[in-house]
Short mmCIF file of C-alpha atoms in Angstrom, two decimals:
data_model
loop_
_atom_site.label_atom_id
_atom_site.label_comp_id
_atom_site.label_asym_id
_atom_site.label_seq_id
_atom_site.Cartn_x
_atom_site.Cartn_y
_atom_site.Cartn_z
CA MET A 31 132.06 67.69 119.38
CA LYS A 32 130.75 69.63 116.43
CA LYS A 33 129.68 67.66 113.41
CA GLN A 34 131.68 68.34 110.29
CA VAL A 35 129.57 70.34 107.84
CA THR A 36 130.46 70.31 104.16
CA LEU A 37 131.15 73.59 102.42
CA PHE A 38 128.19 72.97 100.15
CA THR A 39 125.85 72.69 103.11
CA GLU A 40 127.16 75.95 104.52
CA PHE A 41 125.73 77.57 101.43
CA THR A 42 122.49 75.63 100.99
CA LYS A 43 121.36 75.76 104.61
CA GLY A 44 120.47 79.42 104.20
CA LEU A 45 118.18 78.70 101.28
CA TRP A 46 115.66 76.71 103.23
CA ASP A 47 116.66 74.84 106.41
CA GLN A 48 117.74 78.06 108.10
CA ASN A 49 116.09 80.55 105.79
CA PRO A 50 116.61 83.92 107.47
CA VAL A 51 113.01 85.06 106.99
CA PHE A 52 110.88 81.93 107.15
CA LYS A 53 112.90 79.95 109.66
CA GLN A 54 114.96 82.38 111.72
CA VAL A 55 112.51 85.27 111.44
CA LEU A 56 115.36 87.75 111.18
CA GLY A 57 115.44 91.04 109.31
CA MET A 58 111.69 91.60 109.60
CA CYS A 59 111.92 95.37 109.21
CA PRO A 60 113.10 95.42 105.57
CA THR A 61 111.05 92.29 104.84
CA LEU A 62 107.83 93.98 105.81
CA ALA A 63 108.60 97.54 104.81
CA VAL A 64 110.08 97.41 101.32
CA THR A 65 108.31 94.45 99.72
CA VAL A 66 105.66 96.61 98.07
CA SER A 67 106.91 95.31 94.73
CA ALA A 68 109.10 92.44 93.58
CA MET A 69 111.76 94.83 92.30
CA ASN A 70 112.10 96.57 95.66
CA GLY A 71 112.39 93.23 97.39
CA ILE A 72 115.10 92.01 95.04
CA ALA A 73 117.08 95.25 95.30
CA MET A 74 116.87 95.18 99.08
CA ALA A 75 117.96 91.55 99.25
CA LEU A 76 120.91 92.13 96.90
CA ALA A 77 122.07 95.15 98.88
CA THR A 78 121.81 93.16 102.10
CA THR A 79 123.67 90.22 100.57
CA PHE A 80 126.51 92.49 99.50
CA VAL A 81 126.88 93.95 102.96
CA LEU A 82 126.51 90.57 104.61
CA THR A 83 129.09 88.83 102.42
CA PHE A 84 131.81 91.42 102.75
CA SER A 85 131.36 92.09 106.43
CA SER A 86 131.32 88.33 107.08
CA LEU A 87 134.58 88.00 105.17
CA ILE A 88 136.31 90.84 107.03
CA ILE A 89 135.04 89.83 110.44
CA SER A 90 135.99 86.22 109.87
CA LEU A 91 139.50 87.29 108.84
CA ILE A 92 140.07 89.40 111.93
CA ARG A 93 137.94 87.33 114.31
CA LYS A 94 140.92 86.53 116.53
CA LEU A 95 141.96 90.16 116.79
CA ILE A 96 138.65 91.53 118.04
CA PRO A 97 138.42 91.62 121.85
CA THR A 98 135.21 89.96 123.01
CA GLN A 99 134.08 92.95 125.05
CA VAL A 100 133.91 95.33 122.09
CA ARG A 101 132.96 92.87 119.38
CA ILE A 102 129.47 94.26 118.70
CA ALA A 103 130.84 97.78 118.27
CA SER A 104 133.53 96.46 115.94
CA TYR A 105 130.97 94.56 113.88
CA ILE A 106 128.82 97.64 113.55
CA VAL A 107 131.75 99.74 112.31
CA ILE A 108 132.60 97.15 109.65
CA ILE A 109 128.97 96.67 108.61
CA ALA A 110 128.41 100.43 108.49
CA THR A 111 131.35 100.80 106.10
CA PHE A 112 129.76 98.49 103.56
CA VAL A 113 126.31 99.96 104.06
CA THR A 114 127.74 103.38 103.25
CA ILE A 115 129.26 101.95 100.07
CA VAL A 116 125.92 100.41 99.03
CA ASP A 117 124.04 103.59 99.85
CA LEU A 118 126.35 105.83 97.85
CA VAL A 119 126.55 103.45 94.87
CA MET A 120 122.77 103.07 94.74
CA ARG A 121 122.25 106.80 94.95
CA ALA A 122 124.64 107.33 92.06
CA GLN A 123 123.64 104.44 89.84
CA PHE A 124 119.99 103.76 90.63
CA PRO A 125 118.63 107.07 91.93
CA GLU A 126 114.98 106.06 91.52
CA LEU A 127 115.32 102.76 93.32
CA SER A 128 117.32 104.48 96.01
CA LYS A 129 114.57 107.05 96.48
CA GLU A 130 111.94 104.34 96.70
CA LEU A 131 113.82 102.32 99.29
CA GLY A 132 114.50 105.55 101.15
CA PRO A 133 115.82 105.16 104.68
CA TYR A 134 115.79 101.37 104.50
CA ILE A 135 119.17 101.21 102.76
CA PRO A 136 121.04 103.02 105.57
CA LEU A 137 119.00 100.94 108.00
CA ILE A 138 120.66 97.76 106.74
CA VAL A 139 123.31 98.57 109.30
CA VAL A 140 120.97 97.52 112.10
CA ASN A 141 119.46 94.58 110.21
CA CYS A 142 119.55 91.82 112.79
CA LEU A 143 120.19 89.26 110.07
CA ILE A 144 123.62 90.74 109.40
CA LEU A 145 124.65 91.27 113.00
CA GLY A 146 123.21 87.86 113.84
CA ARG A 147 125.33 86.06 111.27
CA GLN A 148 128.48 87.84 112.44
CA GLU A 149 127.82 86.95 116.05
CA ALA A 150 126.64 83.41 115.42
CA PHE A 151 128.79 82.37 112.50
CA ALA A 152 131.47 84.60 111.01
CA SER A 153 133.19 85.22 114.33
CA LYS A 154 133.62 81.48 114.87
CA ASN A 155 134.41 80.14 111.42
CA THR A 156 137.00 80.33 108.67
CA PRO A 157 136.65 83.02 105.98
CA ILE A 158 135.58 80.55 103.26
CA ARG A 159 132.80 79.16 105.38
CA ALA A 160 131.77 82.64 106.48
CA VAL A 161 131.45 83.85 102.89
CA LEU A 162 129.52 80.75 101.81
CA ASP A 163 127.22 81.12 104.80
CA ALA A 164 126.68 84.79 103.98
CA LEU A 165 125.93 84.05 100.33
CA GLY A 166 123.49 81.31 101.32
CA MET A 167 121.73 83.52 103.83
CA GLY A 168 121.61 86.31 101.24
CA ALA A 169 120.10 83.95 98.69
CA GLY A 170 117.51 82.80 101.21
CA PHE A 171 116.71 86.42 102.00
CA LEU A 172 116.38 87.08 98.28
CA ILE A 173 113.96 84.18 97.81
CA ALA A 174 111.82 85.39 100.68
CA LEU A 175 111.75 89.06 99.73
CA ALA A 176 111.24 88.41 96.02
CA SER A 177 108.32 86.03 96.58
CA LEU A 178 106.74 88.28 99.20
CA GLY A 179 107.19 91.31 96.94
CA ALA A 180 105.81 89.44 93.93
CA ILE A 181 102.63 88.35 95.74
CA ARG A 182 102.02 91.83 97.11
CA GLU A 183 102.72 93.48 93.76
CA ILE A 184 100.44 91.14 91.80
CA LEU A 185 97.49 91.50 94.17
CA GLY A 186 98.10 95.10 95.17
CA SER A 187 98.86 96.69 91.82
CA ARG A 188 98.12 94.00 89.19
CA THR A 189 101.73 94.04 87.98
CA LEU A 190 104.86 91.91 88.31
CA LEU A 191 108.22 93.69 87.94
CA GLY A 192 106.32 96.61 86.46
CA VAL A 193 104.52 94.57 83.78
CA GLN A 194 100.76 94.32 84.07
CA ILE A 195 99.82 90.65 84.31
CA LEU A 196 96.27 90.75 85.66
CA PRO A 197 93.41 92.12 83.54
CA ASP A 198 91.87 95.53 84.21
CA ALA A 199 88.74 93.79 85.42
CA PHE A 200 90.67 92.71 88.50
CA GLU A 201 90.25 95.37 91.14
CA PRO A 202 93.63 95.76 92.92
CA TRP A 203 93.52 94.95 96.62
CA LEU A 204 94.80 98.18 98.09
CA VAL A 205 95.46 96.50 101.40
CA MET A 206 98.29 94.46 99.89
CA ILE A 207 100.50 97.48 99.34
CA LEU A 208 99.72 98.84 102.80
CA PRO A 209 101.68 97.65 105.86
CA ALA A 210 98.78 95.41 106.86
CA GLY A 211 99.19 93.51 103.60
CA ALA A 212 102.83 92.81 104.42
CA PHE A 213 101.96 91.26 107.75
CA LEU A 214 99.10 89.26 106.27
CA THR A 215 101.13 87.89 103.37
CA LEU A 216 104.17 87.06 105.46
CA GLY A 217 102.07 85.40 108.15
CA LEU A 218 100.11 83.32 105.68
CA MET A 219 103.26 82.31 103.77
CA MET A 220 105.05 81.28 106.96
CA GLY A 221 102.02 79.40 108.19
CA PHE A 222 101.64 77.57 104.90
CA LEU A 223 105.32 76.63 104.66
CA ASN A 224 105.44 75.41 108.24
CA PHE A 225 102.26 73.45 107.66
CA MET A 226 103.85 71.71 104.68
CA VAL A 227 106.98 70.89 106.69
CA LEU A 228 104.91 69.57 109.56
CA ARG A 229 102.84 67.41 107.22
CA LYS A 230 105.93 65.92 105.64
CA LYS A 231 107.33 65.13 109.06
CA THR A 232 104.11 63.47 110.22
CA ARG A 233 104.02 61.38 107.08
CA GLU A 234 107.57 60.20 107.57
CA GLU A 235 106.81 59.29 111.16
CA GLN A 236 103.73 57.38 110.14
CA GLU A 237 105.70 55.53 107.50
CA LEU A 238 108.26 54.58 110.10
CA LEU A 239 105.52 53.46 112.43
CA SER A 240 103.78 51.34 109.83
CA ARG A 241 107.07 49.73 108.89
CA HIS A 242 107.65 49.12 112.56
CA LEU A 243 104.33 47.35 112.85
CA GLN A 244 104.91 45.24 109.76
CA GLU A 245 108.42 44.08 110.48
CA PRO A 246 108.96 44.28 114.18
CA LYS A 247 112.48 42.91 114.17
CA MET A 248 114.02 45.04 111.48
CA SER A 249 112.57 48.36 112.52
CA LEU A 250 113.47 47.94 116.15
CA ALA A 251 116.99 49.06 115.35
CA LYS A 252 115.60 51.89 113.27
CA GLY A 253 113.35 53.03 116.08
CA GLN A 254 116.25 53.18 118.47
CA GLU A 255 118.19 55.15 115.95
CA ALA A 256 115.43 57.72 115.69
CA MET B 185 93.40 63.42 120.15
CA SER B 186 91.78 63.16 123.55
CA ASP B 187 88.62 64.97 122.59
CA VAL B 188 87.68 62.56 119.83
CA PRO B 189 86.14 59.89 122.07
CA VAL B 190 84.22 62.60 123.94
CA THR B 191 82.62 63.86 120.77
CA GLU B 192 81.66 60.36 119.81
CA ALA B 193 80.19 59.78 123.23
CA GLN B 194 78.20 62.98 122.88
CA ASN B 195 76.81 61.78 119.60
CA ARG B 196 75.81 58.47 121.05
CA ARG B 197 74.45 60.16 124.19
CA GLU B 198 76.51 58.05 126.50
CA LEU B 199 77.75 58.85 129.94
CA LEU B 200 79.89 61.94 129.64
CA LEU B 201 82.68 62.71 132.07
CA SER B 202 83.95 66.26 132.25
CA THR B 203 85.44 68.70 134.69
CA SER B 204 83.36 71.24 136.60
CA PRO B 205 81.50 73.59 136.36
CA HIS B 206 78.61 71.41 135.24
CA LEU B 207 76.41 74.23 134.04
CA HIS B 208 73.52 73.55 131.77
CA SER B 209 72.03 75.88 129.24
CA ARG B 210 68.55 75.64 127.90
CA TRP B 211 69.90 75.43 124.39
CA THR B 212 72.71 73.83 122.47
CA THR B 213 75.18 75.91 120.48
CA LYS B 214 73.43 74.86 117.32
CA GLN B 215 70.01 76.07 118.50
CA ILE B 216 71.45 79.39 119.69
CA MET B 217 73.10 79.98 116.33
CA TRP B 218 69.88 79.39 114.43
CA PHE B 219 68.00 81.70 116.83
CA VAL B 220 70.50 84.43 115.95
CA VAL B 221 69.90 83.77 112.27
CA LEU B 222 66.18 84.19 112.98
CA ALA B 223 66.87 87.46 114.80
CA LEU B 224 68.72 88.77 111.76
CA LEU B 225 65.78 88.19 109.44
CA PRO B 226 64.10 91.59 110.07
CA CYS B 227 67.34 93.26 108.97
CA VAL B 228 67.45 91.16 105.81
CA ILE B 229 63.85 92.12 105.08
CA SER B 230 64.51 95.82 105.63
CA ALA B 231 67.61 95.60 103.40
CA VAL B 232 65.58 94.12 100.55
CA LEU B 233 62.70 96.51 101.17
CA TYR B 234 64.82 99.64 101.04
CA PHE B 235 67.59 98.71 98.62
CA GLY B 236 66.00 96.21 96.24
CA LEU B 237 66.08 92.50 95.50
CA TYR B 238 69.73 92.55 94.39
CA GLN B 239 70.72 92.82 98.06
CA LEU B 240 69.34 89.34 98.61
CA LEU B 241 71.95 88.16 96.12
CA VAL B 242 74.70 89.97 98.06
CA ILE B 243 73.61 88.42 101.35
CA ALA B 244 73.23 84.97 99.78
CA THR B 245 76.72 85.24 98.28
CA ALA B 246 78.17 86.19 101.64
CA VAL B 247 76.47 83.26 103.39
CA LEU B 248 77.32 80.78 100.65
CA PHE B 249 80.99 81.65 100.58
CA ALA B 250 81.27 81.76 104.36
CA VAL B 251 79.76 78.29 104.72
CA GLY B 252 81.71 76.99 101.72
CA THR B 253 85.03 78.31 103.01
CA GLU B 254 84.47 76.76 106.41
CA ALA B 255 83.55 73.40 104.89
CA VAL B 256 86.55 73.40 102.56
CA ILE B 257 88.97 74.33 105.32
CA GLN B 258 87.56 71.73 107.70
CA TYR B 259 87.84 69.16 104.91
CA LEU B 260 91.44 70.12 104.16
CA MET B 261 92.40 70.03 107.82
CA LYS B 262 90.69 66.65 108.15
CA LYS B 263 88.41 67.99 110.88
CA PRO B 264 84.74 67.05 111.18
CA ILE B 265 82.64 69.24 108.88
CA ALA B 266 80.69 71.35 111.36
CA VAL B 267 78.98 73.92 109.16
CA SER B 268 75.57 72.75 110.33
CA ASP B 269 76.19 74.49 113.66
CA GLY B 270 75.18 77.67 111.85
CA SER B 271 78.06 79.85 113.01
CA ALA B 272 79.35 80.30 109.48
CA VAL B 273 75.84 81.17 108.34
CA ILE B 274 75.78 83.94 110.95
CA THR B 275 79.17 85.26 109.92
CA GLY B 276 78.03 85.31 106.29
CA LEU B 277 74.74 86.98 107.16
CA LEU B 278 76.42 89.60 109.31
CA LEU B 279 78.99 90.36 106.64
CA GLY B 280 76.29 90.57 104.00
CA LEU B 281 74.42 93.05 106.16
CA ILE B 282 77.37 95.40 106.82
CA VAL B 283 78.39 96.03 103.21
CA PRO B 284 76.95 98.96 101.27
CA PRO B 285 73.96 98.46 98.95
CA ASN B 286 74.69 97.12 95.45
CA PHE B 287 78.10 95.94 96.60
CA SER B 288 80.06 93.82 94.12
CA LEU B 289 79.38 90.10 94.53
CA ALA B 290 83.06 89.27 93.92
CA PHE B 291 84.13 91.58 96.75
CA THR B 292 81.46 90.15 99.03
CA ALA B 293 82.68 86.63 98.32
CA LEU B 294 86.26 87.67 98.98
CA GLY B 295 85.25 89.29 102.26
CA SER B 296 83.48 86.11 103.35
CA ILE B 297 86.43 83.92 102.44
CA PHE B 298 88.78 86.20 104.34
CA ALA B 299 86.46 86.46 107.34
CA ILE B 300 86.18 82.70 107.76
CA SER B 301 89.69 81.65 106.78
CA VAL B 302 91.77 84.34 108.48
CA GLY B 303 89.27 85.65 111.02
CA LYS B 304 88.06 82.31 112.30
CA MET B 305 89.66 79.09 111.08
CA LEU B 306 93.27 80.23 111.44
CA PHE B 307 92.65 80.84 115.12
CA GLY B 308 91.26 77.34 115.51
CA GLY B 309 87.64 77.63 114.48
CA LEU B 310 84.47 78.32 116.45
CA GLY B 311 85.23 79.35 120.00
CA TYR B 312 88.85 80.30 119.45
CA ASN B 313 88.67 83.42 117.30
CA ILE B 314 89.83 86.56 119.09
CA PHE B 315 88.11 88.94 116.70
CA ASN B 316 84.60 88.93 115.37
CA PRO B 317 85.03 87.18 112.00
CA ALA B 318 82.42 89.25 110.13
CA LEU B 319 84.10 92.47 111.24
CA VAL B 320 87.51 91.08 110.25
CA GLY B 321 86.09 90.46 106.78
CA ARG B 322 84.60 93.92 106.64
CA ALA B 323 87.86 95.51 107.85
CA PHE B 324 89.72 93.66 105.11
CA LEU B 325 87.26 94.92 102.49
CA GLN B 326 87.57 98.43 103.87
CA ALA B 327 91.36 98.29 103.54
CA ALA B 328 91.36 96.55 100.17
CA PHE B 329 88.59 98.44 98.38
CA PRO B 330 88.16 101.74 100.20
CA VAL B 331 86.21 103.38 97.40
CA ALA B 332 83.76 100.58 96.69
CA ILE B 333 82.89 100.10 100.33
CA THR B 334 82.00 103.76 100.86
CA THR B 335 79.86 104.11 97.75
CA TRP B 336 76.37 104.46 99.13
CA THR B 337 73.30 103.91 97.04
CA MET B 338 70.24 105.62 98.48
CA PRO B 339 67.10 103.68 99.42
CA GLN B 340 64.50 103.22 96.70
CA PHE B 341 62.04 105.74 98.13
CA ALA B 342 64.41 108.18 99.73
CA VAL B 343 63.13 111.69 100.18
CA ASP B 344 66.11 113.35 98.66
CA SER B 345 67.16 115.72 101.41
CA ILE B 346 70.59 114.18 101.73
CA SER B 347 72.07 112.64 98.66
CA LYS B 348 74.84 110.10 98.40
CA ALA B 349 75.91 110.17 102.01
CA THR B 350 75.14 108.31 105.18
CA PRO B 351 73.57 110.39 107.97
CA LEU B 352 76.87 110.38 109.86
CA ALA B 353 78.89 111.48 106.85
CA ALA B 354 76.30 114.12 105.98
CA LEU B 355 76.56 115.56 109.47
CA LYS B 356 80.33 115.30 109.69
CA PHE B 357 81.32 116.63 106.28
CA ASP B 358 78.36 118.77 105.22
CA GLY B 359 76.80 119.70 108.53
CA VAL B 360 73.41 118.32 107.45
CA SER B 361 71.41 116.62 110.18
CA THR B 362 68.96 113.83 109.47
CA ALA B 363 65.48 113.69 110.96
CA MET B 364 64.68 110.98 113.49
CA GLY B 365 61.85 109.43 111.47
CA PRO B 366 63.93 108.12 108.54
CA LEU B 367 66.68 107.08 110.96
CA PHE B 368 64.24 105.00 112.94
CA PHE B 369 62.57 103.28 110.01
CA GLY B 370 65.68 103.01 107.86
CA ASN B 371 64.93 105.27 104.91
CA VAL B 372 68.52 106.57 104.84
CA GLY B 373 71.83 105.69 103.26
CA GLY B 374 74.04 103.14 104.93
CA SER B 375 75.07 99.51 105.02
CA LEU B 376 72.36 97.00 104.20
CA GLY B 377 71.29 95.86 107.64
CA GLU B 378 72.09 98.88 109.76
CA THR B 379 69.79 101.59 108.43
CA SER B 380 66.53 100.48 109.99
CA ALA B 381 66.63 100.94 113.74
CA ILE B 382 63.29 99.22 114.16
CA ALA B 383 64.41 96.06 112.35
CA VAL B 384 67.57 95.85 114.45
CA LEU B 385 65.62 96.48 117.63
CA LEU B 386 63.13 93.76 116.72
CA GLY B 387 65.96 91.23 116.45
CA GLY B 388 67.61 92.68 119.53
CA VAL B 389 64.52 92.37 121.71
CA PHE B 390 64.14 88.78 120.57
CA LEU B 391 67.74 87.97 121.50
CA LEU B 392 67.48 89.72 124.87
CA VAL B 393 64.12 88.17 125.82
CA THR B 394 65.33 84.68 124.98
CA GLY B 395 68.51 85.43 126.89
CA ILE B 396 70.72 84.53 123.95
CA ALA B 397 72.46 87.88 123.95
CA ASN B 398 73.57 89.15 127.32
CA TRP B 399 71.87 92.47 128.08
CA ARG B 400 74.91 93.97 129.76
CA ILE B 401 76.94 94.63 126.61
CA PRO B 402 74.26 96.52 124.64
CA ALA B 403 73.24 98.30 127.86
CA ALA B 404 76.81 99.36 128.56
CA MET B 405 77.19 100.58 124.99
CA VAL B 406 73.99 102.62 125.12
CA VAL B 407 74.90 104.11 128.50
CA GLY B 408 78.40 104.81 127.25
CA VAL B 409 77.27 106.58 124.12
CA ILE B 410 74.75 108.68 126.06
CA VAL B 411 77.36 109.64 128.66
CA PHE B 412 80.37 110.22 126.40
CA GLY B 413 78.42 111.57 123.43
CA GLY B 414 76.24 113.64 125.74
CA ALA B 415 79.23 115.14 127.54
CA LEU B 416 80.71 116.32 124.26
CA TRP B 417 77.31 117.59 123.11
CA LEU B 418 76.91 119.59 126.32
CA ILE B 419 80.33 121.16 125.79
CA ASP B 420 79.57 122.12 122.20
CA SER B 421 76.16 121.57 120.69
CA ASN B 422 77.67 121.44 117.20
CA TYR B 423 78.67 117.89 118.01
CA PRO B 424 76.01 115.26 117.31
CA ASN B 425 73.58 114.78 120.16
CA PRO B 426 73.52 111.43 121.96
CA ILE B 427 70.19 110.35 120.47
CA PHE B 428 71.59 110.86 116.98
CA HIS B 429 74.64 108.81 118.01
CA LEU B 430 72.34 105.99 119.05
CA PHE B 431 70.25 105.77 115.91
CA ALA B 432 72.62 106.83 113.15
CA GLY B 433 75.10 104.50 111.51
CA SER B 434 75.62 100.96 112.62
CA PHE B 435 75.64 101.57 116.38
CA LEU B 436 72.51 99.54 117.13
CA PHE B 437 73.44 96.77 114.73
CA GLY B 438 76.89 96.58 116.27
CA ALA B 439 75.56 96.67 119.83
CA VAL B 440 72.99 93.95 119.24
CA PHE B 441 74.68 91.57 116.83
CA MET B 442 78.40 92.28 116.76
CA ALA B 443 79.53 93.15 120.26
CA THR B 444 77.45 90.37 121.82
CA ASP B 445 79.27 87.63 119.91
CA TYR B 446 79.97 84.99 122.57
CA VAL B 447 83.45 84.15 121.47
CA SER B 448 84.91 87.62 121.18
CA SER B 449 83.30 89.29 124.20
CA PRO B 450 84.13 89.01 127.93
CA ILE B 451 82.55 86.30 130.06
CA THR B 452 82.22 88.16 133.37
CA GLY B 453 79.47 90.65 134.16
CA LEU B 454 81.86 93.42 135.14
CA GLY B 455 83.97 92.61 132.11
CA MET B 456 80.96 93.07 129.85
CA TRP B 457 80.36 96.54 131.27
CA ILE B 458 84.01 97.50 130.78
CA TYR B 459 83.93 96.11 127.26
CA GLY B 460 80.71 97.90 126.29
CA LEU B 461 81.79 101.22 127.78
CA GLY B 462 85.17 100.90 126.06
CA ILE B 463 83.53 100.34 122.70
CA SER B 464 81.26 103.35 123.07
CA LEU B 465 84.10 105.61 124.25
CA ILE B 466 86.25 104.75 121.22
CA LEU B 467 83.20 104.96 118.97
CA VAL B 468 82.31 108.48 120.12
CA LEU B 469 85.94 109.58 119.80
CA ILE B 470 86.18 108.23 116.23
CA ARG B 471 82.84 109.73 115.22
CA VAL B 472 83.50 113.14 116.70
CA PHE B 473 87.24 113.62 116.29
CA GLY B 474 88.35 110.90 113.87
CA GLY B 475 88.81 111.08 110.15
CA LEU B 476 86.09 108.54 109.48
CA PRO B 477 82.38 109.26 109.86
CA GLU B 478 81.69 105.86 111.44
CA GLY B 479 83.71 103.85 113.92
CA VAL B 480 81.59 100.95 115.15
CA MET B 481 83.66 98.36 113.31
CA TYR B 482 87.03 99.58 114.55
CA SER B 483 85.88 100.21 118.10
CA ILE B 484 84.49 96.68 118.44
CA LEU B 485 87.57 95.10 116.85
CA PHE B 486 89.76 97.22 119.12
CA MET B 487 87.97 96.11 122.26
CA ASN B 488 87.95 92.49 121.01
CA ALA B 489 91.71 92.59 121.42
CA PHE B 490 91.30 93.50 125.10
CA VAL B 491 88.85 90.72 125.94
CA PRO B 492 91.45 88.21 127.23
CA LEU B 493 92.89 90.94 129.45
CA ILE B 494 89.46 92.00 130.70
CA ASN B 495 88.56 88.39 131.48
CA ARG B 496 91.78 88.00 133.38
CA TYR B 497 91.34 91.06 135.57
CA THR B 498 87.64 90.65 136.27
CA ARG B 499 87.91 87.01 137.23
CA PRO B 500 85.63 86.51 140.25
CA ARG B 501 87.25 85.43 143.46
CA ILE B 502 86.92 81.80 144.33
CA PHE B 503 84.64 81.33 147.35
CA GLY B 504 86.76 81.67 150.46
CA GLU B 505 89.79 82.89 148.53
CA VAL B 506 92.03 85.18 150.55
CA LYS B 507 93.24 88.28 148.80
CA SER B 508 96.98 88.00 148.65
#
């Protein structure tokens, strides 16, 4: 039997516990390719969130109408509709940003994060939950892309959101705005975050153990629980 | 967890139980590492001799930051501080010797930090790194500061026949060949430790005679360069001749000190030949057809990636094993 999850958790789980980039390692192509600057990362994440939210809503609404055999094709059609909207709007309203992101906006259609959420979540849950899940995942994606973009922009071109924040004396690390820099930064960030999580877990276990040793009777129940 | 008591037992020289093979070497890891440091000294001397005292500062910075980074990381990871084994000193020395003369101290320090932290400690420390840490650091510097790392200052008493270019770059981009004399003694442009063939060879002979470096890898690389470089030279004599390939650039330095790194090279005899020949093939291709004048760094790093595969396929048959 599935545990009842609160609506609030449906949203917050995407921020950290199931963060699409750091925990699920989904959507690596835009993550690595467009995060040359913080602005690009934010724009990419917002575009993805838009597509994700609306396609989750639609798919969740018609989830009982879609035959299982053709579900992927149906998802793609719905996702592609919203990607086309984003692409056209960005081209009209933000032509420069659109030029910079280039083919990666149309490529949102094959972003595995979006298809993954439809398959794993939207097609099995109510519309409200699907939208909250999509917004949470989008926010998590935004956190990841913005931080990755910020680090790469600061070290690779001395600026943050276009404003120079490091002195001229600092020689920009060209490697950070090359593809290799994306892999390096993402790998180091993931490693660091997982290290912190692991350390927290070990500490909690040790605390439990020490309590167990101090008060054998009380913690026996706790140990069984865990 | 299980290896902690073993280490303690080693320190106390108690009875040590381990699985076979029970091979013994004449030297401990620590002694070998310090022998390599000794073998690098001629290169340090030639660097200072040709490019000035400032280079000593560059090399010292590289060593200091390599050792410091390793100590800090081991402290943070609550591992025993093992910098006295000398491996970080070697990484620092090697990195200091493969940067151009008058290289920025800040960049050198950054290269050392990157080499040790990403190139070595992230993989698990000494013995676990797939790539040669010093070359990882140099590759990072090359990608991060492409201009600074290709700015060559000429030796103090250079006869100015070629200005502001390494012999390889002079040949590749300007069609100017360099005489063998300067190439052999080191009176040419290039990275600190690589210019003087005689200094590298001095260290190399020491390593080969003591058996610290296995002779197969440098031998395979020399044979490879003569065969592959020679074949191209025979086809078209505008290409550099094999002897020039051998003495120009960082080929000798790479063959003696970089490719023979225990951790990132194959362990079987046949594997060493494959590895050395592979390096020289890629090297000749980069030098002759590639966009860069020099390719020792990339060819060694490239073949480093194949070492686990080479080890796997050249594994000797167990005595009596039936081929299935």
